[in-house]
Amino acid sequence: DTAISRVKGKPAAGDTVAVRGHEGQWLAWAAYSPASTLRARCWSFVEAEAVDAGWLSARVREAVARRSHLAANSNALRLVFGEADGLPGLIADRYADQIVVQFQAAGVEAHRQTLLDALVAATDCGNVFDRSDSAGRNREGLPPTSGVARGVEPPERIAIGEHGRRFWVDVRHGHKTGWYIDQRDNRALAAQLAGRARAAPGREPTALNCFCYTGGFSVALAAGGAASVLSIDSSAEALALGRENWRLNGLAEAAGEWRDGNVFEALRALRAEERRFDLIVLDPPKFASSHHHVDRAARAYKDINLSALRLLEPGGCLLTFSCSGAVGVELFQKIVAGAVTDAGIEAQLLRRLAAGEDHPLRMSHPEGEYLKGLLLRRV
Ligand code: SAH
């Protein structure tokens, strides 16, 4: 707000406006959003460019083309990631032949039909489902909305393939657009780690997946080589789909244990049961929704990481994540380091982790960074 001293005329929500500096010099074309604290989201920093149907379609085409090589590993891909692709507020994900979109800002909402046409043209997918039902829309003065945007109703579930594993995705009711596409590479890493643990002589590696949602990491761990996987989530629907995904991949029923519960308490219960694990995944929901909640979030991250580290076998690995944009990489690492100290163990940081390549970070928009993770090994 404070960055804008004056609005000339009466632009409507979603109108393209010229952003000018103190001397009146042109700075950018932007989408105006009177209801939002982000009053103008920049489309272009080139004055000669007209933000019209041709320009918008080109942005969509480029975004789709940049991801084409990722199709070798998965048919669940993020095609458009808002600001990172020059289309602030637009999310478009592809699940097999179904596209799912979210219009999260007034600018992209104003060009809804053009953007939908462009997505269909760029992908040859005729079916687009709209999941613009997230809270972010309210902040833009837009009502939540959901339904068929192009083509026909999506099926109850869509089968996707990721690194040779298969998963059911419920695009109508699932979190985000149905699946945590951003964790693809990290699920593949979890499978590799399980394979390595299995290869050690005499090892029957045990794994724990906290905040398992529909079992993405659980299946990856078991398919990779974990002898057993305990998965915990507080959503019964997510767990039910997790069990189905387990079956879909032909994994032994007895090797999968599913607990409906609060991870904070479940981790303490596991300590009381004297359970130990060779591989642990901690992928909680966003604990800090803004910088106002960083302190509370830090305590929550510390709590679960400390509890998890106490369950980790020597030589075992912890994959720990934070998707809170307000908690930076450095702070997250500090929190986890504190948990290692308090657990009274030693650990090595093997790798820093992030979202996959289809969720890039535009260097001019550092606020777009959110998912970060650490791979630790207990020594
Ligand atoms: N790792 C998953 C995504 C996790 S999303 C994947 O790769 O697909 C976070 C999950 O945490 C959601 O399924 C949500 O239901 C669950 N959740 C949120 N708070 C919880 C809590 N306190 N205890 C257990 N589960 C929780």
mmCIF file of C-alpha atoms and ligand atoms in Angstrom:
data_model
loop_
_atom_site.group_PDB
_atom_site.id
_atom_site.type_symbol
_atom_site.label_atom_id
_atom_site.label_comp_id
_atom_site.label_asym_id
_atom_site.label_seq_id
_atom_site.Cartn_x
_atom_site.Cartn_y
_atom_site.Cartn_z
ATOM 1 C CA ASP A 1 0.000 0.000 0.000
ATOM 2 C CA THR A 2 2.511 2.534 1.225
ATOM 3 C CA ALA A 3 4.524 2.053 -1.945
ATOM 4 C CA ILE A 4 1.729 3.698 -3.943
ATOM 5 C CA SER A 5 1.230 7.420 -3.320
ATOM 6 C CA ARG A 6 -1.496 8.109 -5.838
ATOM 7 C CA VAL A 7 -3.927 6.308 -8.133
ATOM 8 C CA LYS A 8 -4.913 8.214 -11.259
ATOM 9 C CA GLY A 9 -8.429 7.618 -12.538
ATOM 10 C CA LYS A 10 -10.649 4.820 -11.284
ATOM 11 C CA PRO A 11 -9.172 1.515 -12.492
ATOM 12 C CA ALA A 12 -11.311 -1.549 -11.815
ATOM 13 C CA ALA A 13 -10.067 -4.803 -10.265
ATOM 14 C CA GLY A 14 -7.891 -6.622 -12.770
ATOM 15 C CA ASP A 15 -7.388 -3.667 -15.109
ATOM 16 C CA THR A 16 -3.941 -3.260 -16.584
ATOM 17 C CA VAL A 17 -2.415 -0.027 -15.292
ATOM 18 C CA ALA A 18 0.884 1.771 -15.839
ATOM 19 C CA VAL A 19 3.056 1.983 -12.715
ATOM 20 C CA ARG A 20 4.977 5.277 -12.665
ATOM 21 C CA GLY A 21 7.825 6.597 -10.524
ATOM 22 C CA HIS A 22 8.039 9.931 -8.657
ATOM 23 C CA GLU A 23 9.047 11.801 -11.790
ATOM 24 C CA GLY A 24 6.191 10.263 -13.719
ATOM 25 C CA GLN A 25 8.511 7.882 -15.574
ATOM 26 C CA TRP A 26 6.984 4.586 -16.719
ATOM 27 C CA LEU A 27 8.088 1.575 -14.632
ATOM 28 C CA ALA A 28 5.855 -1.388 -15.413
ATOM 29 C CA TRP A 29 2.502 -2.684 -16.616
ATOM 30 C CA ALA A 30 0.602 -4.182 -13.715
ATOM 31 C CA ALA A 31 -2.742 -5.683 -12.785
ATOM 32 C CA TYR A 32 -4.644 -3.439 -10.396
ATOM 33 C CA SER A 33 -6.269 -5.025 -7.348
ATOM 34 C CA PRO A 34 -7.946 -2.457 -5.058
ATOM 35 C CA ALA A 35 -8.926 -4.978 -2.365
ATOM 36 C CA SER A 36 -5.471 -6.488 -1.960
ATOM 37 C CA THR A 37 -2.461 -5.353 0.060
ATOM 38 C CA LEU A 38 -0.627 -6.149 -3.175
ATOM 39 C CA ARG A 39 -2.362 -3.329 -5.058
ATOM 40 C CA ALA A 40 -0.510 -3.914 -8.309
ATOM 41 C CA ARG A 41 1.114 -7.107 -9.548
ATOM 42 C CA CYS A 42 3.534 -6.535 -12.380
ATOM 43 C CA TRP A 43 2.966 -8.127 -15.749
ATOM 44 C CA SER A 44 5.803 -6.590 -17.692
ATOM 45 C CA PHE A 45 8.769 -4.232 -17.368
ATOM 46 C CA VAL A 46 8.854 -3.527 -21.122
ATOM 47 C CA GLU A 47 6.762 -0.489 -22.067
ATOM 48 C CA ALA A 48 6.400 -1.501 -25.722
ATOM 49 C CA GLU A 49 4.685 -4.755 -24.757
ATOM 50 C CA ALA A 50 0.897 -4.761 -24.734
ATOM 51 C CA VAL A 51 -0.633 -7.056 -22.138
ATOM 52 C CA ASP A 52 -3.227 -8.588 -24.443
ATOM 53 C CA ALA A 53 -4.435 -12.080 -25.385
ATOM 54 C CA GLY A 54 -1.382 -12.717 -27.566
ATOM 55 C CA TRP A 55 1.029 -11.682 -24.825
ATOM 56 C CA LEU A 56 -0.713 -13.756 -22.142
ATOM 57 C CA SER A 57 -0.923 -16.817 -24.397
ATOM 58 C CA ALA A 58 2.796 -16.570 -25.122
ATOM 59 C CA ARG A 59 3.568 -16.602 -21.375
ATOM 60 C CA VAL A 60 1.455 -19.769 -20.984
ATOM 61 C CA ARG A 61 3.067 -21.448 -24.005
ATOM 62 C CA GLU A 62 6.564 -20.701 -22.730
ATOM 63 C CA ALA A 63 5.780 -21.934 -19.222
ATOM 64 C CA VAL A 64 4.425 -25.225 -20.596
ATOM 65 C CA ALA A 65 7.352 -25.679 -22.997
ATOM 66 C CA ARG A 66 9.939 -25.126 -20.247
ATOM 67 C CA ARG A 67 8.570 -28.183 -18.406
ATOM 68 C CA SER A 68 8.337 -30.620 -21.286
ATOM 69 C CA HIS A 69 11.466 -32.579 -20.257
ATOM 70 C CA LEU A 70 9.929 -33.308 -16.833
ATOM 71 C CA ALA A 71 7.241 -35.459 -18.420
ATOM 72 C CA ALA A 72 9.777 -38.302 -18.580
ATOM 73 C CA ASN A 73 9.543 -38.716 -14.794
ATOM 74 C CA SER A 74 5.939 -37.881 -14.126
ATOM 75 C CA ASN A 75 2.628 -36.962 -15.672
ATOM 76 C CA ALA A 76 1.794 -34.798 -12.656
ATOM 77 C CA LEU A 77 3.408 -31.433 -13.355
ATOM 78 C CA ARG A 78 2.986 -27.825 -12.398
ATOM 79 C CA LEU A 79 2.632 -26.032 -15.736
ATOM 80 C CA VAL A 80 2.335 -22.454 -14.498
ATOM 81 C CA PHE A 81 3.660 -21.202 -11.150
ATOM 82 C CA GLY A 82 2.403 -17.624 -10.816
ATOM 83 C CA GLU A 83 5.036 -14.891 -10.566
ATOM 84 C CA ALA A 84 7.818 -17.361 -11.357
ATOM 85 C CA ASP A 85 6.336 -17.722 -14.854
ATOM 86 C CA GLY A 86 5.370 -14.075 -15.285
ATOM 87 C CA LEU A 87 1.694 -14.766 -14.578
ATOM 88 C CA PRO A 88 1.156 -13.559 -10.998
ATOM 89 C CA GLY A 89 -1.683 -15.395 -9.286
ATOM 90 C CA LEU A 90 -2.119 -18.209 -11.807
ATOM 91 C CA ILE A 91 -1.478 -21.824 -10.870
ATOM 92 C CA ALA A 92 -1.985 -24.551 -13.465
ATOM 93 C CA ASP A 93 -1.237 -28.196 -12.729
ATOM 94 C CA ARG A 94 -1.486 -31.164 -15.047
ATOM 95 C CA TYR A 95 -2.558 -34.641 -13.912
ATOM 96 C CA ALA A 96 -2.398 -36.990 -16.910
ATOM 97 C CA ASP A 97 -4.897 -35.368 -19.312
ATOM 98 C CA GLN A 98 -6.610 -33.174 -16.737
ATOM 99 C CA ILE A 99 -5.609 -29.598 -16.023
ATOM 100 C CA VAL A 100 -6.434 -28.010 -12.664
ATOM 101 C CA VAL A 101 -6.200 -24.249 -12.236
ATOM 102 C CA GLN A 102 -6.278 -21.679 -9.462
ATOM 103 C CA PHE A 103 -6.883 -17.996 -10.182
ATOM 104 C CA GLN A 104 -5.524 -16.305 -7.066
ATOM 105 C CA ALA A 105 -5.387 -12.643 -8.103
ATOM 106 C CA ALA A 106 -7.612 -10.057 -9.770
ATOM 107 C CA GLY A 107 -5.316 -9.697 -12.786
ATOM 108 C CA VAL A 108 -5.420 -13.308 -13.924
ATOM 109 C CA GLU A 109 -9.119 -13.499 -13.001
ATOM 110 C CA ALA A 110 -9.843 -10.651 -15.423
ATOM 111 C CA HIS A 111 -8.179 -12.664 -18.207
ATOM 112 C CA ARG A 112 -9.639 -16.016 -17.175
ATOM 113 C CA GLN A 113 -11.051 -17.030 -20.570
ATOM 114 C CA THR A 114 -7.907 -16.075 -22.481
ATOM 115 C CA LEU A 115 -5.698 -18.012 -20.059
ATOM 116 C CA LEU A 116 -7.941 -21.090 -20.149
ATOM 117 C CA ASP A 117 -7.904 -21.071 -23.966
ATOM 118 C CA ALA A 118 -4.130 -20.711 -23.920
ATOM 119 C CA LEU A 119 -3.707 -23.655 -21.529
ATOM 120 C CA VAL A 120 -5.886 -25.903 -23.676
ATOM 121 C CA ALA A 121 -4.022 -24.850 -26.839
ATOM 122 C CA ALA A 122 -0.573 -25.322 -25.280
ATOM 123 C CA THR A 123 -1.283 -28.795 -23.890
ATOM 124 C CA ASP A 124 -4.000 -30.381 -26.015
ATOM 125 C CA CYS A 125 -5.824 -31.189 -22.761
ATOM 126 C CA GLY A 126 -9.450 -30.272 -23.248
ATOM 127 C CA ASN A 127 -10.509 -30.711 -19.642
ATOM 128 C CA VAL A 128 -9.803 -27.982 -17.115
ATOM 129 C CA PHE A 129 -11.099 -28.004 -13.552
ATOM 130 C CA ASP A 130 -11.060 -24.845 -11.434
ATOM 131 C CA ARG A 131 -9.995 -25.082 -7.786
ATOM 132 C CA SER A 132 -10.011 -21.362 -7.009
ATOM 133 C CA ASP A 133 -11.378 -22.154 -3.554
ATOM 134 C CA SER A 134 -8.387 -21.172 -1.401
ATOM 135 C CA ALA A 135 -8.421 -18.452 1.250
ATOM 136 C CA GLY A 136 -6.070 -16.293 -0.811
ATOM 137 C CA ARG A 137 -8.973 -15.255 -3.074
ATOM 138 C CA ASN A 138 -10.677 -13.375 -0.208
ATOM 139 C CA ARG A 139 -7.637 -11.155 0.184
ATOM 140 C CA GLU A 140 -8.090 -10.188 -3.465
ATOM 141 C CA GLY A 141 -11.781 -9.463 -3.008
ATOM 142 C CA LEU A 142 -12.672 -12.490 -5.124
ATOM 143 C CA PRO A 143 -15.242 -15.072 -4.016
ATOM 144 C CA PRO A 144 -14.075 -18.686 -3.837
ATOM 145 C CA THR A 145 -15.144 -20.740 -6.821
ATOM 146 C CA SER A 146 -14.734 -24.298 -8.043
ATOM 147 C CA GLY A 147 -16.008 -26.361 -10.964
ATOM 148 C CA VAL A 148 -15.523 -27.366 -14.576
ATOM 149 C CA ALA A 149 -13.867 -24.551 -16.540
ATOM 150 C CA ARG A 150 -13.432 -26.404 -19.856
ATOM 151 C CA GLY A 151 -14.542 -29.814 -21.108
ATOM 152 C CA VAL A 152 -16.149 -32.355 -18.807
ATOM 153 C CA GLU A 153 -16.239 -33.224 -15.087
ATOM 154 C CA PRO A 154 -13.042 -34.894 -13.909
ATOM 155 C CA PRO A 155 -13.388 -38.509 -12.689
ATOM 156 C CA GLU A 156 -13.528 -39.135 -8.920
ATOM 157 C CA ARG A 157 -9.875 -40.039 -9.027
ATOM 158 C CA ILE A 158 -7.135 -39.676 -11.578
ATOM 159 C CA ALA A 159 -4.220 -42.134 -11.702
ATOM 160 C CA ILE A 160 -0.871 -40.426 -12.107
ATOM 161 C CA GLY A 161 2.613 -41.893 -12.471
ATOM 162 C CA GLU A 162 5.676 -40.512 -10.698
ATOM 163 C CA HIS A 163 9.119 -42.073 -11.012
ATOM 164 C CA GLY A 164 7.518 -45.392 -11.885
ATOM 165 C CA ARG A 165 5.087 -45.324 -8.957
ATOM 166 C CA ARG A 166 1.355 -44.780 -9.297
ATOM 167 C CA PHE A 167 -0.982 -42.653 -7.235
ATOM 168 C CA TRP A 168 -4.637 -41.741 -7.115
ATOM 169 C CA VAL A 169 -5.301 -38.014 -7.096
ATOM 170 C CA ASP A 170 -8.622 -36.458 -6.110
ATOM 171 C CA VAL A 171 -8.544 -33.121 -7.899
ATOM 172 C CA ARG A 172 -11.958 -32.062 -6.584
ATOM 173 C CA HIS A 173 -11.332 -32.432 -2.856
ATOM 174 C CA GLY A 174 -7.603 -32.972 -2.427
ATOM 175 C CA HIS A 175 -5.234 -30.436 -0.867
ATOM 176 C CA LYS A 176 -3.934 -27.739 -3.188
ATOM 177 C CA THR A 177 -4.965 -29.082 -6.607
ATOM 178 C CA GLY A 178 -4.921 -32.689 -5.325
ATOM 179 C CA TRP A 179 -1.272 -33.678 -4.965
ATOM 180 C CA TYR A 180 1.968 -32.231 -3.568
ATOM 181 C CA ILE A 181 3.663 -32.013 -6.943
ATOM 182 C CA ASP A 182 6.466 -29.936 -5.416
ATOM 183 C CA GLN A 183 7.811 -32.926 -3.445
ATOM 184 C CA ARG A 184 8.388 -35.175 -6.495
ATOM 185 C CA ASP A 185 12.210 -35.058 -6.398
ATOM 186 C CA ASN A 186 12.285 -35.467 -2.631
ATOM 187 C CA ARG A 187 10.026 -38.534 -2.795
ATOM 188 C CA ALA A 188 12.459 -39.984 -5.354
ATOM 189 C CA LEU A 189 15.317 -39.218 -2.946
ATOM 190 C CA ALA A 190 13.455 -40.986 -0.130
ATOM 191 C CA ALA A 191 13.164 -44.076 -2.342
ATOM 192 C CA GLN A 192 16.907 -43.968 -3.050
ATOM 193 C CA LEU A 193 17.754 -43.661 0.627
ATOM 194 C CA ALA A 194 15.546 -46.641 1.420
ATOM 195 C CA GLY A 195 17.320 -48.634 -1.282
ATOM 196 C CA ARG A 196 20.707 -47.772 0.189
ATOM 197 C CA ALA A 197 19.570 -48.710 3.680
ATOM 198 C CA ARG A 198 18.255 -52.023 2.355
ATOM 199 C CA ALA A 199 21.543 -52.779 0.628
ATOM 200 C CA ALA A 200 23.435 -52.720 3.934
ATOM 201 C CA PRO A 201 24.026 -56.306 5.062
ATOM 202 C CA GLY A 202 21.434 -57.694 7.427
ATOM 203 C CA ARG A 203 19.267 -54.570 7.327
ATOM 204 C CA GLU A 204 15.485 -54.512 7.274
ATOM 205 C CA PRO A 205 15.077 -50.744 7.269
ATOM 206 C CA THR A 206 12.105 -49.280 9.083
ATOM 207 C CA ALA A 207 10.562 -45.983 8.000
ATOM 208 C CA LEU A 208 8.291 -43.361 9.520
ATOM 209 C CA ASN A 209 6.352 -40.847 7.392
ATOM 210 C CA CYS A 210 4.801 -38.008 9.417
ATOM 211 C CA PHE A 211 2.096 -35.821 7.831
ATOM 212 C CA CYS A 212 1.796 -38.500 5.150
ATOM 213 C CA TYR A 213 -1.268 -37.065 3.323
ATOM 214 C CA THR A 214 -2.110 -39.674 0.627
ATOM 215 C CA GLY A 215 1.068 -41.660 1.150
ATOM 216 C CA GLY A 216 3.418 -40.210 -1.467
ATOM 217 C CA PHE A 217 6.556 -40.622 0.649
ATOM 218 C CA SER A 218 5.197 -43.839 2.205
ATOM 219 C CA VAL A 219 4.954 -45.593 -1.161
ATOM 220 C CA ALA A 220 8.311 -44.210 -2.279
ATOM 221 C CA LEU A 221 10.003 -45.487 0.905
ATOM 222 C CA ALA A 222 8.475 -48.970 0.638
ATOM 223 C CA ALA A 223 9.018 -49.310 -3.114
ATOM 224 C CA GLY A 224 12.598 -48.136 -2.606
ATOM 225 C CA GLY A 225 13.377 -50.829 -0.032
ATOM 226 C CA ALA A 226 11.955 -50.020 3.409
ATOM 227 C CA ALA A 227 10.767 -53.228 5.063
ATOM 228 C CA SER A 228 8.002 -51.403 6.918
ATOM 229 C CA VAL A 229 6.515 -47.919 6.854
ATOM 230 C CA LEU A 230 4.484 -46.271 9.588
ATOM 231 C CA SER A 231 2.443 -43.367 8.183
ATOM 232 C CA ILE A 232 0.730 -40.733 10.328
ATOM 233 C CA ASP A 233 -1.810 -38.060 9.400
ATOM 234 C CA SER A 234 -4.785 -36.387 11.075
ATOM 235 C CA SER A 235 -6.995 -36.676 7.989
ATOM 236 C CA ALA A 236 -8.954 -39.927 7.706
ATOM 237 C CA GLU A 237 -9.700 -39.282 4.013
ATOM 238 C CA ALA A 238 -6.030 -38.750 3.234
ATOM 239 C CA LEU A 239 -5.111 -41.965 5.067
ATOM 240 C CA ALA A 240 -7.790 -43.919 3.201
ATOM 241 C CA LEU A 241 -6.388 -42.805 -0.131
ATOM 242 C CA GLY A 242 -2.887 -43.524 1.190
ATOM 243 C CA ARG A 243 -3.844 -47.149 1.803
ATOM 244 C CA GLU A 244 -5.266 -47.379 -1.707
ATOM 245 C CA ASN A 245 -2.080 -45.946 -3.159
ATOM 246 C CA TRP A 246 -0.140 -48.548 -1.212
ATOM 247 C CA ARG A 247 -2.268 -51.301 -2.794
ATOM 248 C CA LEU A 248 -2.063 -49.696 -6.231
ATOM 249 C CA ASN A 249 1.703 -50.183 -6.084
ATOM 250 C CA GLY A 250 1.421 -53.826 -5.095
ATOM 251 C CA LEU A 251 3.029 -53.298 -1.679
ATOM 252 C CA ALA A 252 2.531 -55.899 1.043
ATOM 253 C CA GLU A 253 -0.390 -55.027 3.305
ATOM 254 C CA ALA A 254 1.520 -56.116 6.422
ATOM 255 C CA ALA A 255 4.412 -53.754 5.674
ATOM 256 C CA GLY A 256 2.219 -50.668 5.927
ATOM 257 C CA GLU A 257 0.938 -49.269 9.234
ATOM 258 C CA TRP A 258 -1.371 -46.230 9.154
ATOM 259 C CA ARG A 259 -2.148 -44.079 12.172
ATOM 260 C CA ASP A 260 -4.847 -41.459 12.365
ATOM 261 C CA GLY A 261 -3.564 -38.866 14.810
ATOM 262 C CA ASN A 262 -1.791 -35.680 15.709
ATOM 263 C CA VAL A 263 1.893 -36.008 14.854
ATOM 264 C CA PHE A 264 2.966 -33.960 17.885
ATOM 265 C CA GLU A 265 1.404 -36.522 20.206
ATOM 266 C CA ALA A 266 2.043 -39.563 18.029
ATOM 267 C CA LEU A 267 5.806 -38.946 18.108
ATOM 268 C CA ARG A 268 5.744 -38.920 21.907
ATOM 269 C CA ALA A 269 3.709 -42.120 21.943
ATOM 270 C CA LEU A 270 6.233 -43.805 19.644
ATOM 271 C CA ARG A 271 9.014 -42.892 22.055
ATOM 272 C CA ALA A 272 7.043 -44.444 24.908
ATOM 273 C CA GLU A 273 6.612 -47.571 22.751
ATOM 274 C CA GLU A 274 10.411 -47.583 22.256
ATOM 275 C CA ARG A 275 10.048 -47.624 18.482
ATOM 276 C CA ARG A 276 13.093 -46.717 16.355
ATOM 277 C CA PHE A 277 13.395 -45.910 12.657
ATOM 278 C CA ASP A 278 16.111 -45.878 10.012
ATOM 279 C CA LEU A 279 14.329 -43.313 7.849
ATOM 280 C CA ILE A 280 12.027 -40.520 8.968
ATOM 281 C CA VAL A 281 10.140 -37.983 6.838
ATOM 282 C CA LEU A 282 8.662 -34.844 8.412
ATOM 283 C CA ASP A 283 6.625 -32.820 5.936
ATOM 284 C CA PRO A 284 4.215 -30.712 8.008
ATOM 285 C CA PRO A 285 1.692 -28.176 6.715
ATOM 286 C CA LYS A 286 2.636 -24.496 6.699
ATOM 287 C CA PHE A 287 3.071 -23.586 10.393
ATOM 288 C CA ALA A 288 3.683 -19.862 9.741
ATOM 289 C CA SER A 289 1.079 -18.206 7.503
ATOM 290 C CA SER A 290 2.911 -14.867 7.788
ATOM 291 C CA HIS A 291 5.905 -13.298 9.520
ATOM 292 C CA HIS A 292 3.649 -12.617 12.541
ATOM 293 C CA HIS A 293 3.612 -16.330 13.290
ATOM 294 C CA VAL A 294 7.284 -17.148 12.928
ATOM 295 C CA ASP A 295 8.013 -17.549 16.657
ATOM 296 C CA ARG A 296 5.155 -19.944 17.227
ATOM 297 C CA ALA A 297 6.031 -21.850 14.061
ATOM 298 C CA ALA A 298 9.667 -22.109 15.145
ATOM 299 C CA ARG A 299 8.598 -23.740 18.404
ATOM 300 C CA ALA A 300 6.413 -26.215 16.508
ATOM 301 C CA TYR A 301 9.223 -27.111 14.078
ATOM 302 C CA LYS A 302 11.606 -27.527 17.002
ATOM 303 C CA ASP A 303 9.139 -29.787 18.803
ATOM 304 C CA ILE A 304 8.528 -32.256 15.967
ATOM 305 C CA ASN A 305 12.164 -32.332 14.856
ATOM 306 C CA LEU A 306 13.357 -33.012 18.390
ATOM 307 C CA SER A 307 10.772 -35.772 18.858
ATOM 308 C CA ALA A 308 11.638 -37.331 15.490
ATOM 309 C CA LEU A 309 15.393 -37.224 16.069
ATOM 310 C CA ARG A 310 14.890 -39.120 19.322
ATOM 311 C CA LEU A 311 13.405 -41.985 17.284
ATOM 312 C CA LEU A 312 16.196 -42.086 14.698
ATOM 313 C CA GLU A 313 18.610 -45.046 14.666
ATOM 314 C CA PRO A 314 22.334 -44.276 14.490
ATOM 315 C CA GLY A 315 23.214 -44.120 10.784
ATOM 316 C CA GLY A 316 19.575 -43.332 9.984
ATOM 317 C CA CYS A 317 18.344 -40.400 7.908
ATOM 318 C CA LEU A 318 15.829 -37.640 8.560
ATOM 319 C CA LEU A 319 14.192 -35.732 5.709
ATOM 320 C CA THR A 320 12.720 -32.645 7.320
ATOM 321 C CA PHE A 321 10.757 -29.879 5.575
ATOM 322 C CA SER A 322 9.169 -26.496 6.074
ATOM 323 C CA CYS A 323 6.830 -24.963 3.502
ATOM 324 C CA SER A 324 6.435 -21.717 5.463
ATOM 325 C CA GLY A 325 7.636 -18.865 3.267
ATOM 326 C CA ALA A 326 8.097 -16.736 6.387
ATOM 327 C CA VAL A 327 10.635 -19.218 7.806
ATOM 328 C CA GLY A 328 13.799 -18.848 5.740
ATOM 329 C CA VAL A 329 16.386 -21.535 5.000
ATOM 330 C CA GLU A 330 18.823 -20.190 7.577
ATOM 331 C CA LEU A 331 16.276 -20.016 10.361
ATOM 332 C CA PHE A 332 14.965 -23.483 9.554
ATOM 333 C CA GLN A 333 18.468 -24.927 9.678
ATOM 334 C CA LYS A 334 19.058 -23.191 13.011
ATOM 335 C CA ILE A 335 15.867 -24.672 14.458
ATOM 336 C CA VAL A 336 16.783 -28.178 13.326
ATOM 337 C CA ALA A 337 20.349 -27.761 14.618
ATOM 338 C CA GLY A 338 18.863 -26.823 17.992
ATOM 339 C CA ALA A 339 16.749 -29.964 17.912
ATOM 340 C CA VAL A 340 19.844 -32.099 17.173
ATOM 341 C CA THR A 341 21.635 -30.562 20.178
ATOM 342 C CA ASP A 342 18.664 -31.058 22.470
ATOM 343 C CA ALA A 343 18.274 -34.656 21.326
ATOM 344 C CA GLY A 344 21.834 -35.223 22.549
ATOM 345 C CA ILE A 345 22.963 -36.729 19.246
ATOM 346 C CA GLU A 346 25.336 -35.856 16.405
ATOM 347 C CA ALA A 347 24.126 -35.470 12.854
ATOM 348 C CA GLN A 348 25.472 -34.487 9.447
ATOM 349 C CA LEU A 349 23.715 -32.307 6.915
ATOM 350 C CA LEU A 350 23.957 -34.246 3.642
ATOM 351 C CA ARG A 351 21.821 -32.075 1.387
ATOM 352 C CA ARG A 352 19.606 -29.022 1.289
ATOM 353 C CA LEU A 353 16.312 -29.711 -0.458
ATOM 354 C CA ALA A 354 13.768 -27.613 -2.324
ATOM 355 C CA ALA A 355 10.736 -27.877 -4.590
ATOM 356 C CA GLY A 356 11.157 -29.402 -8.045
ATOM 357 C CA GLU A 357 12.088 -27.550 -11.207
ATOM 358 C CA ASP A 358 8.478 -26.982 -12.154
ATOM 359 C CA HIS A 359 8.259 -24.692 -9.089
ATOM 360 C CA PRO A 360 11.037 -22.258 -9.947
ATOM 361 C CA LEU A 361 11.881 -19.144 -7.958
ATOM 362 C CA ARG A 362 12.004 -15.912 -9.940
ATOM 363 C CA MET A 363 15.089 -14.049 -8.728
ATOM 364 C CA SER A 364 13.195 -10.737 -8.826
ATOM 365 C CA HIS A 365 10.494 -12.244 -6.591
ATOM 366 C CA PRO A 366 12.294 -13.818 -3.608
ATOM 367 C CA GLU A 367 8.976 -13.872 -1.697
ATOM 368 C CA GLY A 368 8.099 -16.837 -3.891
ATOM 369 C CA GLU A 369 10.457 -19.146 -1.992
ATOM 370 C CA TYR A 370 8.579 -21.468 0.327
ATOM 371 C CA LEU A 371 9.541 -25.175 0.389
ATOM 372 C CA LYS A 372 12.855 -25.996 1.998
ATOM 373 C CA GLY A 373 14.207 -29.186 3.462
ATOM 374 C CA LEU A 374 17.242 -30.784 5.032
ATOM 375 C CA LEU A 375 18.561 -34.297 4.696
ATOM 376 C CA LEU A 376 20.329 -35.273 7.919
ATOM 377 C CA ARG A 377 22.168 -38.430 8.876
ATOM 378 C CA ARG A 378 22.609 -39.404 12.475
ATOM 379 C CA VAL A 379 26.217 -40.337 13.171
HETATM 380 N N1 SAH B 1 4.166 -35.287 2.426
HETATM 381 C C1 SAH B 1 2.894 -35.214 1.761
HETATM 382 C C2 SAH B 1 2.227 -33.872 1.942
HETATM 383 C C3 SAH B 1 1.968 -33.448 3.384
HETATM 384 S S1 SAH B 1 0.776 -32.195 3.540
HETATM 385 C C4 SAH B 1 3.055 -35.603 0.302
HETATM 386 O O1 SAH B 1 4.206 -35.753 -0.178
HETATM 387 O O2 SAH B 1 2.054 -35.776 -0.382
HETATM 388 C C5 SAH B 1 0.526 -32.072 5.253
HETATM 389 C C6 SAH B 1 -0.389 -33.106 5.861
HETATM 390 O O3 SAH B 1 -0.364 -32.921 7.265
HETATM 391 C C7 SAH B 1 -1.858 -33.064 5.471
HETATM 392 O O4 SAH B 1 -2.223 -34.312 4.947
HETATM 393 C C8 SAH B 1 -2.626 -32.792 6.783
HETATM 394 O O5 SAH B 1 -3.808 -33.555 6.874
HETATM 395 C C9 SAH B 1 -1.635 -33.252 7.813
HETATM 396 N N2 SAH B 1 -1.676 -32.623 9.129
HETATM 397 C C10 SAH B 1 -1.778 -31.321 9.447
HETATM 398 N N3 SAH B 1 -1.618 -31.122 10.771
HETATM 399 C C11 SAH B 1 -1.410 -32.350 11.323
HETATM 400 C C12 SAH B 1 -1.135 -32.818 12.643
HETATM 401 N N4 SAH B 1 -1.025 -31.972 13.674
HETATM 402 N N5 SAH B 1 -0.949 -34.132 12.832
HETATM 403 C C13 SAH B 1 -1.035 -34.996 11.793
HETATM 404 N N6 SAH B 1 -1.262 -34.607 10.536
HETATM 405 C C14 SAH B 1 -1.436 -33.311 10.282
#
